[in-house]
PDB file of C-alpha atoms in Angstrom:
ATOM      1  CA  UNK L   1     114.878 124.037 110.040  1.00 93.00           C
ATOM      2  CA  UNK L   2     116.892 120.844 110.628  1.00 94.00           C
ATOM      3  CA  UNK L   3     118.980 119.696 107.648  1.00 90.00           C
ATOM      4  CA  UNK L   4     119.321 115.918 107.714  1.00 90.00           C
ATOM      5  CA  UNK L   5     121.616 114.305 105.172  1.00 85.00           C
ATOM      6  CA  UNK L   6     121.699 110.515 105.358  1.00 84.00           C
ATOM      7  CA  UNK L   7     125.333 110.074 104.321  1.00 79.00           C
ATOM      8  CA  UNK L   8     128.199 111.524 106.361  1.00 73.00           C
ATOM      9  CA  UNK L   9     131.890 111.134 105.587  1.00 68.00           C
ATOM     10  CA  UNK L  10     133.020 110.577 109.184  1.00 71.00           C
ATOM     11  CA  UNK L  11     130.039 108.539 110.398  1.00 82.00           C
ATOM     12  CA  UNK L  12     127.695 107.190 107.685  1.00 81.00           C
ATOM     13  CA  UNK L  13     123.985 107.119 108.602  1.00 90.00           C
ATOM     14  CA  UNK L  14     124.769 108.724 111.962  1.00 93.00           C
ATOM     15  CA  UNK L  15     121.377 110.444 112.161  1.00 95.00           C
ATOM     16  CA  UNK L  16     119.627 107.067 112.158  1.00 95.00           C
ATOM     17  CA  UNK L  17     121.778 105.629 114.936  1.00 95.00           C
ATOM     18  CA  UNK L  18     119.967 104.690 118.131  1.00 95.00           C
ATOM     19  CA  UNK L  19     120.182 107.129 121.031  1.00 96.00           C
ATOM     20  CA  UNK L  20     118.515 105.447 123.995  1.00 93.00           C
ATOM     21  CA  UNK L  21     115.535 104.141 122.067  1.00 95.00           C
ATOM     22  CA  UNK L  22     115.110 106.711 119.299  1.00 96.00           C
ATOM     23  CA  UNK L  23     117.229 107.703 116.259  1.00 96.00           C
ATOM     24  CA  UNK L  24     119.479 110.754 116.668  1.00 96.00           C
ATOM     25  CA  UNK L  25     117.530 112.862 114.150  1.00 97.00           C
ATOM     26  CA  UNK L  26     114.243 112.209 115.961  1.00 97.00           C
ATOM     27  CA  UNK L  27     115.849 113.152 119.286  1.00 97.00           C
ATOM     28  CA  UNK L  28     117.052 116.419 117.729  1.00 96.00           C
ATOM     29  CA  UNK L  29     113.662 117.198 116.200  1.00 97.00           C
ATOM     30  CA  UNK L  30     111.890 116.568 119.507  1.00 96.00           C
ATOM     31  CA  UNK L  31     114.419 118.693 121.423  1.00 95.00           C
ATOM     32  CA  UNK L  32     113.891 121.690 119.119  1.00 96.00           C
ATOM     33  CA  UNK L  33     110.121 121.248 119.193  1.00 96.00           C
ATOM     34  CA  UNK L  34     110.131 121.073 123.013  1.00 95.00           C
ATOM     35  CA  UNK L  35     111.622 124.588 123.311  1.00 95.00           C
ATOM     36  CA  UNK L  36     108.290 126.067 122.119  1.00 95.00           C
ATOM     37  CA  UNK L  37     110.227 128.945 120.552  1.00 95.00           C
ATOM     38  CA  UNK L  38     109.256 128.531 116.911  1.00 93.00           C
ATOM     39  CA  UNK L  39     106.285 128.990 114.610  1.00 90.00           C
ATOM     40  CA  UNK L  40     107.268 125.766 112.885  1.00 92.00           C
ATOM     41  CA  UNK L  41     109.983 123.103 113.063  1.00 95.00           C
ATOM     42  CA  UNK L  42     110.805 121.219 109.862  1.00 94.00           C
ATOM     43  CA  UNK L  43     113.326 118.502 109.005  1.00 95.00           C
ATOM     44  CA  UNK L  44     114.757 118.932 105.493  1.00 92.00           C
ATOM     45  CA  UNK L  45     116.290 115.731 104.142  1.00 91.00           C
ATOM     46  CA  UNK L  46     117.519 113.928 101.045  1.00 87.00           C
ATOM     47  CA  UNK L  47     116.630 110.557 102.571  1.00 91.00           C
ATOM     48  CA  UNK L  48     113.416 108.598 102.172  1.00 94.00           C
ATOM     49  CA  UNK L  49     114.304 106.729 105.366  1.00 95.00           C
ATOM     50  CA  UNK L  50     114.585 109.921 107.448  1.00 95.00           C
ATOM     51  CA  UNK L  51     111.503 111.379 105.745  1.00 96.00           C
ATOM     52  CA  UNK L  52     109.456 108.312 106.684  1.00 97.00           C
ATOM     53  CA  UNK L  53     110.754 108.317 110.272  1.00 97.00           C
ATOM     54  CA  UNK L  54     109.773 111.940 110.956  1.00 97.00           C
ATOM     55  CA  UNK L  55     106.413 111.499 109.205  1.00 97.00           C
ATOM     56  CA  UNK L  56     105.612 108.368 111.188  1.00 97.00           C
ATOM     57  CA  UNK L  57     106.254 110.268 114.403  1.00 96.00           C
ATOM     58  CA  UNK L  58     103.925 113.125 113.501  1.00 95.00           C
ATOM     59  CA  UNK L  59     106.648 115.591 112.544  1.00 95.00           C
ATOM     60  CA  UNK L  60     106.997 118.089 109.717  1.00 95.00           C
ATOM     61  CA  UNK L  61     109.467 117.037 107.024  1.00 95.00           C
ATOM     62  CA  UNK L  62     110.407 118.137 103.500  1.00 92.00           C
ATOM     63  CA  UNK L  63     112.403 116.357 100.801  1.00 90.00           C
ATOM     64  CA  UNK L  64     115.132 118.535  99.315  1.00 83.00           C
ATOM     65  CA  UNK L  65     115.089 118.528  95.538  1.00 79.00           C
ATOM     66  CA  UNK L  66     118.675 119.327  94.636  1.00 64.00           C
ATOM     67  CA  UNK L  67     122.169 118.157  95.540  1.00 70.00           C
ATOM     68  CA  UNK L  68     123.673 120.402  98.208  1.00 66.00           C
ATOM     69  CA  UNK L  69     127.191 121.055  99.436  1.00 69.00           C
ATOM     70  CA  UNK L  70     126.063 122.115 102.938  1.00 70.00           C
ATOM     71  CA  UNK L  71     123.147 122.131 105.327  1.00 69.00           C
ATOM     72  CA  UNK L  72     122.642 125.849 104.753  1.00 77.00           C
ATOM     73  CA  UNK L  73     122.234 125.264 101.006  1.00 78.00           C
ATOM     74  CA  UNK L  74     119.580 122.677 101.810  1.00 80.00           C
ATOM     75  CA  UNK L  75     117.788 125.119 104.129  1.00 82.00           C
ATOM     76  CA  UNK L  76     117.977 127.911 101.543  1.00 83.00           C
ATOM     77  CA  UNK L  77     116.070 125.746  99.072  1.00 85.00           C
ATOM     78  CA  UNK L  78     113.483 124.845 101.694  1.00 84.00           C
ATOM     79  CA  UNK L  79     112.681 128.417 102.835  1.00 86.00           C
ATOM     80  CA  UNK L  80     112.698 130.010  99.372  1.00 85.00           C
ATOM     81  CA  UNK L  81     108.928 129.696  99.017  1.00 83.00           C
ATOM     82  CA  UNK L  82     108.067 130.231 102.696  1.00 86.00           C
ATOM     83  CA  UNK L  83     106.825 133.486 104.246  1.00 89.00           C
ATOM     84  CA  UNK L  84     109.436 133.785 107.000  1.00 89.00           C
ATOM     85  CA  UNK L  85     111.743 136.511 108.315  1.00 90.00           C
ATOM     86  CA  UNK L  86     114.236 134.406 110.255  1.00 91.00           C
ATOM     87  CA  UNK L  87     115.247 130.781 109.702  1.00 93.00           C
ATOM     88  CA  UNK L  88     117.297 128.957 112.308  1.00 93.00           C
ATOM     89  CA  UNK L  89     119.395 126.033 111.157  1.00 92.00           C
ATOM     90  CA  UNK L  90     119.895 123.383 113.867  1.00 93.00           C
ATOM     91  CA  UNK L  91     122.111 120.551 112.679  1.00 90.00           C
ATOM     92  CA  UNK L  92     120.524 117.111 112.809  1.00 92.00           C
ATOM     93  CA  UNK L  93     123.298 115.758 115.038  1.00 92.00           C
ATOM     94  CA  UNK L  94     122.502 118.197 117.906  1.00 91.00           C
ATOM     95  CA  UNK L  95     120.100 116.206 120.139  1.00 94.00           C
ATOM     96  CA  UNK L  96     121.229 118.171 123.219  1.00 93.00           C
ATOM     97  CA  UNK L  97     120.243 121.573 121.804  1.00 91.00           C
ATOM     98  CA  UNK L  98     118.812 123.725 124.595  1.00 91.00           C
ATOM     99  CA  UNK L  99     116.221 126.477 124.910  1.00 94.00           C
ATOM    100  CA  UNK L 100     118.502 129.075 126.542  1.00 93.00           C
ATOM    101  CA  UNK L 101     121.050 129.011 123.712  1.00 92.00           C
ATOM    102  CA  UNK L 102     118.331 129.304 121.082  1.00 94.00           C
ATOM    103  CA  UNK L 103     116.711 132.206 122.969  1.00 95.00           C
ATOM    104  CA  UNK L 104     120.034 134.052 122.941  1.00 94.00           C
ATOM    105  CA  UNK L 105     120.474 133.652 119.210  1.00 94.00           C
ATOM    106  CA  UNK L 106     116.903 134.804 118.561  1.00 94.00           C
ATOM    107  CA  UNK L 107     117.538 137.866 120.766  1.00 94.00           C
ATOM    108  CA  UNK L 108     120.240 139.016 118.319  1.00 94.00           C
ATOM    109  CA  UNK L 109     117.547 139.775 115.756  1.00 92.00           C
ATOM    110  CA  UNK L 110     115.023 141.164 118.238  1.00 91.00           C
ATOM    111  CA  UNK L 111     117.661 143.706 119.331  1.00 91.00           C
ATOM    112  CA  UNK L 112     118.807 144.498 115.777  1.00 90.00           C
ATOM    113  CA  UNK L 113     116.333 147.321 115.121  1.00 87.00           C
ATOM    114  CA  UNK L 114     118.102 148.486 111.950  1.00 87.00           C
ATOM    115  CA  UNK L 115     118.315 144.953 110.540  1.00 86.00           C
ATOM    116  CA  UNK L 116     122.072 145.171 110.032  1.00 85.00           C
ATOM    117  CA  UNK L 117     122.857 141.599 111.098  1.00 90.00           C
ATOM    118  CA  UNK L 118     122.220 138.908 108.500  1.00 88.00           C
ATOM    119  CA  UNK L 119     123.613 135.905 110.328  1.00 92.00           C
ATOM    120  CA  UNK L 120     124.211 134.799 113.917  1.00 96.00           C
ATOM    121  CA  UNK L 121     125.695 131.643 115.382  1.00 95.00           C
ATOM    122  CA  UNK L 122     126.721 130.053 118.693  1.00 95.00           C
ATOM    123  CA  UNK L 123     130.083 129.490 120.359  1.00 95.00           C
ATOM    124  CA  UNK L 124     131.103 127.989 123.683  1.00 94.00           C
ATOM    125  CA  UNK L 125     134.409 128.353 125.583  1.00 95.00           C
ATOM    126  CA  UNK L 126     136.670 125.296 125.619  1.00 95.00           C
ATOM    127  CA  UNK L 127     139.794 124.615 127.693  1.00 94.00           C
ATOM    128  CA  UNK L 128     140.641 120.976 126.999  1.00 94.00           C
ATOM    129  CA  UNK L 129     143.681 120.872 124.694  1.00 94.00           C
ATOM    130  CA  UNK L 130     142.673 117.573 123.139  1.00 94.00           C
ATOM    131  CA  UNK L 131     139.427 119.210 122.041  1.00 93.00           C
ATOM    132  CA  UNK L 132     141.176 122.393 120.910  1.00 96.00           C
ATOM    133  CA  UNK L 133     143.533 120.309 118.761  1.00 95.00           C
ATOM    134  CA  UNK L 134     140.807 117.987 117.409  1.00 93.00           C
ATOM    135  CA  UNK L 135     139.989 118.762 113.732  1.00 93.00           C
ATOM    136  CA  UNK L 136     136.408 117.564 114.314  1.00 87.00           C
ATOM    137  CA  UNK L 137     136.001 120.550 116.665  1.00 92.00           C
ATOM    138  CA  UNK L 138     135.543 123.773 114.691  1.00 95.00           C
ATOM    139  CA  UNK L 139     137.070 126.759 116.444  1.00 97.00           C
ATOM    140  CA  UNK L 140     136.206 130.436 115.977  1.00 98.00           C
ATOM    141  CA  UNK L 141     137.993 133.667 116.837  1.00 98.00           C
ATOM    142  CA  UNK L 142     136.049 136.903 117.277  1.00 97.00           C
ATOM    143  CA  UNK L 143     136.621 140.639 117.548  1.00 96.00           C
ATOM    144  CA  UNK L 144     135.719 142.835 120.552  1.00 95.00           C
ATOM    145  CA  UNK L 145     132.073 142.942 119.430  1.00 94.00           C
ATOM    146  CA  UNK L 146     131.849 139.161 119.022  1.00 95.00           C
ATOM    147  CA  UNK L 147     131.806 139.254 115.237  1.00 95.00           C
ATOM    148  CA  UNK L 148     133.593 136.236 113.749  1.00 96.00           C
ATOM    149  CA  UNK L 149     137.063 136.816 112.318  1.00 97.00           C
ATOM    150  CA  UNK L 150     137.689 133.237 111.172  1.00 98.00           C
ATOM    151  CA  UNK L 151     136.670 129.609 111.681  1.00 98.00           C
ATOM    152  CA  UNK L 152     139.098 126.697 111.527  1.00 98.00           C
ATOM    153  CA  UNK L 153     139.574 123.046 112.348  1.00 97.00           C
ATOM    154  CA  UNK L 154     143.087 123.973 113.462  1.00 97.00           C
ATOM    155  CA  UNK L 155     143.755 125.497 116.902  1.00 96.00           C
ATOM    156  CA  UNK L 156     143.119 129.240 116.573  1.00 97.00           C
ATOM    157  CA  UNK L 157     144.695 131.368 117.844  1.00 96.00           C
ATOM    158  CA  UNK L 158     147.923 129.390 117.533  1.00 95.00           C
ATOM    159  CA  UNK L 159     149.114 128.730 121.135  1.00 92.00           C
ATOM    160  CA  UNK L 160     152.630 130.121 120.876  1.00 92.00           C
ATOM    161  CA  UNK L 161     152.071 131.463 124.402  1.00 94.00           C
ATOM    162  CA  UNK L 162     149.446 129.448 126.257  1.00 87.00           C
ATOM    163  CA  UNK L 163     149.564 131.907 129.164  1.00 89.00           C
ATOM    164  CA  UNK L 164     148.691 134.998 127.134  1.00 92.00           C
ATOM    165  CA  UNK L 165     145.040 134.818 128.170  1.00 90.00           C
ATOM    166  CA  UNK L 166     143.268 133.987 124.905  1.00 94.00           C
ATOM    167  CA  UNK L 167     139.911 132.236 125.192  1.00 95.00           C
ATOM    168  CA  UNK L 168     139.333 129.346 122.818  1.00 97.00           C
ATOM    169  CA  UNK L 169     135.829 128.987 121.439  1.00 97.00           C
ATOM    170  CA  UNK L 170     134.142 125.998 119.881  1.00 95.00           C
ATOM    171  CA  UNK L 171     131.695 126.817 117.108  1.00 94.00           C
ATOM    172  CA  UNK L 172     128.347 125.092 117.596  1.00 90.00           C
ATOM    173  CA  UNK L 173     126.525 124.128 114.409  1.00 80.00           C
ATOM    174  CA  UNK L 174     123.558 126.437 114.944  1.00 89.00           C
ATOM    175  CA  UNK L 175     122.947 129.285 112.471  1.00 89.00           C
ATOM    176  CA  UNK L 176     120.234 131.930 112.407  1.00 93.00           C
ATOM    177  CA  UNK L 177     119.665 133.661 109.050  1.00 90.00           C
ATOM    178  CA  UNK L 178     117.563 136.442 107.711  1.00 90.00           C
ATOM    179  CA  UNK L 179     115.811 134.935 104.716  1.00 89.00           C
ATOM    180  CA  UNK L 180     117.632 137.206 102.264  1.00 87.00           C
ATOM    181  CA  UNK L 181     120.991 136.092 103.679  1.00 86.00           C
ATOM    182  CA  UNK L 182     120.077 132.470 103.035  1.00 85.00           C
ATOM    183  CA  UNK L 183     119.145 133.316  99.460  1.00 84.00           C
ATOM    184  CA  UNK L 184     122.528 135.010  99.015  1.00 85.00           C
ATOM    185  CA  UNK L 185     124.333 132.033 100.537  1.00 81.00           C
ATOM    186  CA  UNK L 186     122.846 129.646  98.004  1.00 80.00           C
ATOM    187  CA  UNK L 187     123.878 131.851  95.063  1.00 85.00           C
ATOM    188  CA  UNK L 188     127.456 132.524  96.182  1.00 89.00           C
ATOM    189  CA  UNK L 189     129.971 129.982  94.813  1.00 91.00           C
ATOM    190  CA  UNK L 190     132.165 128.132  97.275  1.00 90.00           C
ATOM    191  CA  UNK L 191     135.635 129.705  97.496  1.00 94.00           C
ATOM    192  CA  UNK L 192     138.986 128.058  98.394  1.00 95.00           C
ATOM    193  CA  UNK L 193     138.991 128.644 102.159  1.00 97.00           C
ATOM    194  CA  UNK L 194     135.583 127.034 102.670  1.00 94.00           C
ATOM    195  CA  UNK L 195     136.517 124.207 100.305  1.00 93.00           C
ATOM    196  CA  UNK L 196     139.754 123.607 102.229  1.00 96.00           C
ATOM    197  CA  UNK L 197     138.341 123.704 105.773  1.00 96.00           C
ATOM    198  CA  UNK L 198     134.897 122.261 104.904  1.00 92.00           C
ATOM    199  CA  UNK L 199     133.210 124.871 107.140  1.00 92.00           C
ATOM    200  CA  UNK L 200     130.202 126.529 105.518  1.00 88.00           C
ATOM    201  CA  UNK L 201     130.288 129.689 107.688  1.00 91.00           C
ATOM    202  CA  UNK L 202     133.581 130.656 106.034  1.00 94.00           C
ATOM    203  CA  UNK L 203     131.683 131.374 102.812  1.00 91.00           C
ATOM    204  CA  UNK L 204     130.128 134.454 104.394  1.00 90.00           C
ATOM    205  CA  UNK L 205     133.486 135.707 105.655  1.00 94.00           C
ATOM    206  CA  UNK L 206     135.126 135.208 102.265  1.00 94.00           C
ATOM    207  CA  UNK L 207     132.451 137.424 100.718  1.00 92.00           C
ATOM    208  CA  UNK L 208     132.864 140.133 103.355  1.00 90.00           C
ATOM    209  CA  UNK L 209     129.703 139.429 105.371  1.00 88.00           C
ATOM    210  CA  UNK L 210     129.525 139.681 109.171  1.00 88.00           C
ATOM    211  CA  UNK L 211     128.579 136.851 111.509  1.00 93.00           C
ATOM    212  CA  UNK L 212     127.482 137.763 115.037  1.00 95.00           C
ATOM    213  CA  UNK L 213     128.623 135.114 117.500  1.00 97.00           C
ATOM    214  CA  UNK L 214     126.652 134.456 120.677  1.00 96.00           C
ATOM    215  CA  UNK L 215     128.375 132.854 123.651  1.00 95.00           C
ATOM    216  CA  UNK L 216     126.719 129.955 125.433  1.00 91.00           C
ATOM    217  CA  UNK L 217     128.032 127.772 128.225  1.00 86.00           C
ATOM    218  CA  UNK L 218     125.791 124.840 127.326  1.00 81.00           C
ATOM    219  CA  UNK L 219     128.165 122.467 125.567  1.00 76.00           C
ATOM    220  CA  UNK L 220     126.029 119.431 124.690  1.00 80.00           C
ATOM    221  CA  UNK L 221     127.383 116.709 122.404  1.00 87.00           C
ATOM    222  CA  UNK L 222     127.437 116.932 118.610  1.00 86.00           C
ATOM    223  CA  UNK L 223     127.461 113.427 117.160  1.00 89.00           C
ATOM    224  CA  UNK L 224     130.201 113.352 114.522  1.00 85.00           C
ATOM    225  CA  UNK L 225     131.803 109.983 115.309  1.00 89.00           C
ATOM    226  CA  UNK L 226     130.864 106.614 116.857  1.00 91.00           C
ATOM    227  CA  UNK L 227     132.759 107.743 119.974  1.00 92.00           C
ATOM    228  CA  UNK L 228     130.517 110.821 120.222  1.00 91.00           C
ATOM    229  CA  UNK L 229     127.472 108.564 120.036  1.00 94.00           C
ATOM    230  CA  UNK L 230     128.708 106.483 122.958  1.00 95.00           C
ATOM    231  CA  UNK L 231     129.290 109.641 125.007  1.00 93.00           C
ATOM    232  CA  UNK L 232     125.806 110.848 124.057  1.00 94.00           C
ATOM    233  CA  UNK L 233     124.231 107.587 125.214  1.00 95.00           C
ATOM    234  CA  UNK L 234     125.882 107.913 128.625  1.00 94.00           C
ATOM    235  CA  UNK L 235     124.888 111.570 128.905  1.00 92.00           C
ATOM    236  CA  UNK L 236     121.293 110.854 127.892  1.00 89.00           C
ATOM    237  CA  UNK L 237     120.924 108.411 130.782  1.00 83.00           C
TER     238      UNK L 237
END
């Protein structure tokens, strides 16, 4: 499932921006489809423009009915009536999403014989201090079993001693949910930490749920700003 909201506070209409001949959202849809990992790939949008674009290009697309605070809320509405076990949320601004990373996140559930894990997500190591300090880059810290402890736009852990050996991880906007976890997410009210940071994964942590993080070394480019789009155009070439 690919949530695709037309408006974005940092970069309005970013999903319809041109990325070497095709809009960003279409590039993302085609990249997910090309992995051949899924029973179905669907764009879920609030935009008639995006809906028409995906439809015209032979893709599967649904219009969301309600107003949603996050992409996961939008996905929860979309899968409520579907007969699925696992739904994977790939953000619409992830045109560089790769097969290996998605295979790793799917493997979390294949290996979870007792069905104890409700949610998994991706993280990648980062070393550039400009990126670590950038509030557009969401960071995550994990325990010894790679379960998330917290997500933040601030540098975490705080670098009081840069030589202490901590690894900094960037959270990639890919989530894999059991269907029941998505239903819970939609019902749980937003609490102050999520509202403050504007990071939807925090909602699960605030309600005591566990998020299994999967490390990937494929960084890609998430398109959050016009500068990201220019970097993406160069990378796409």
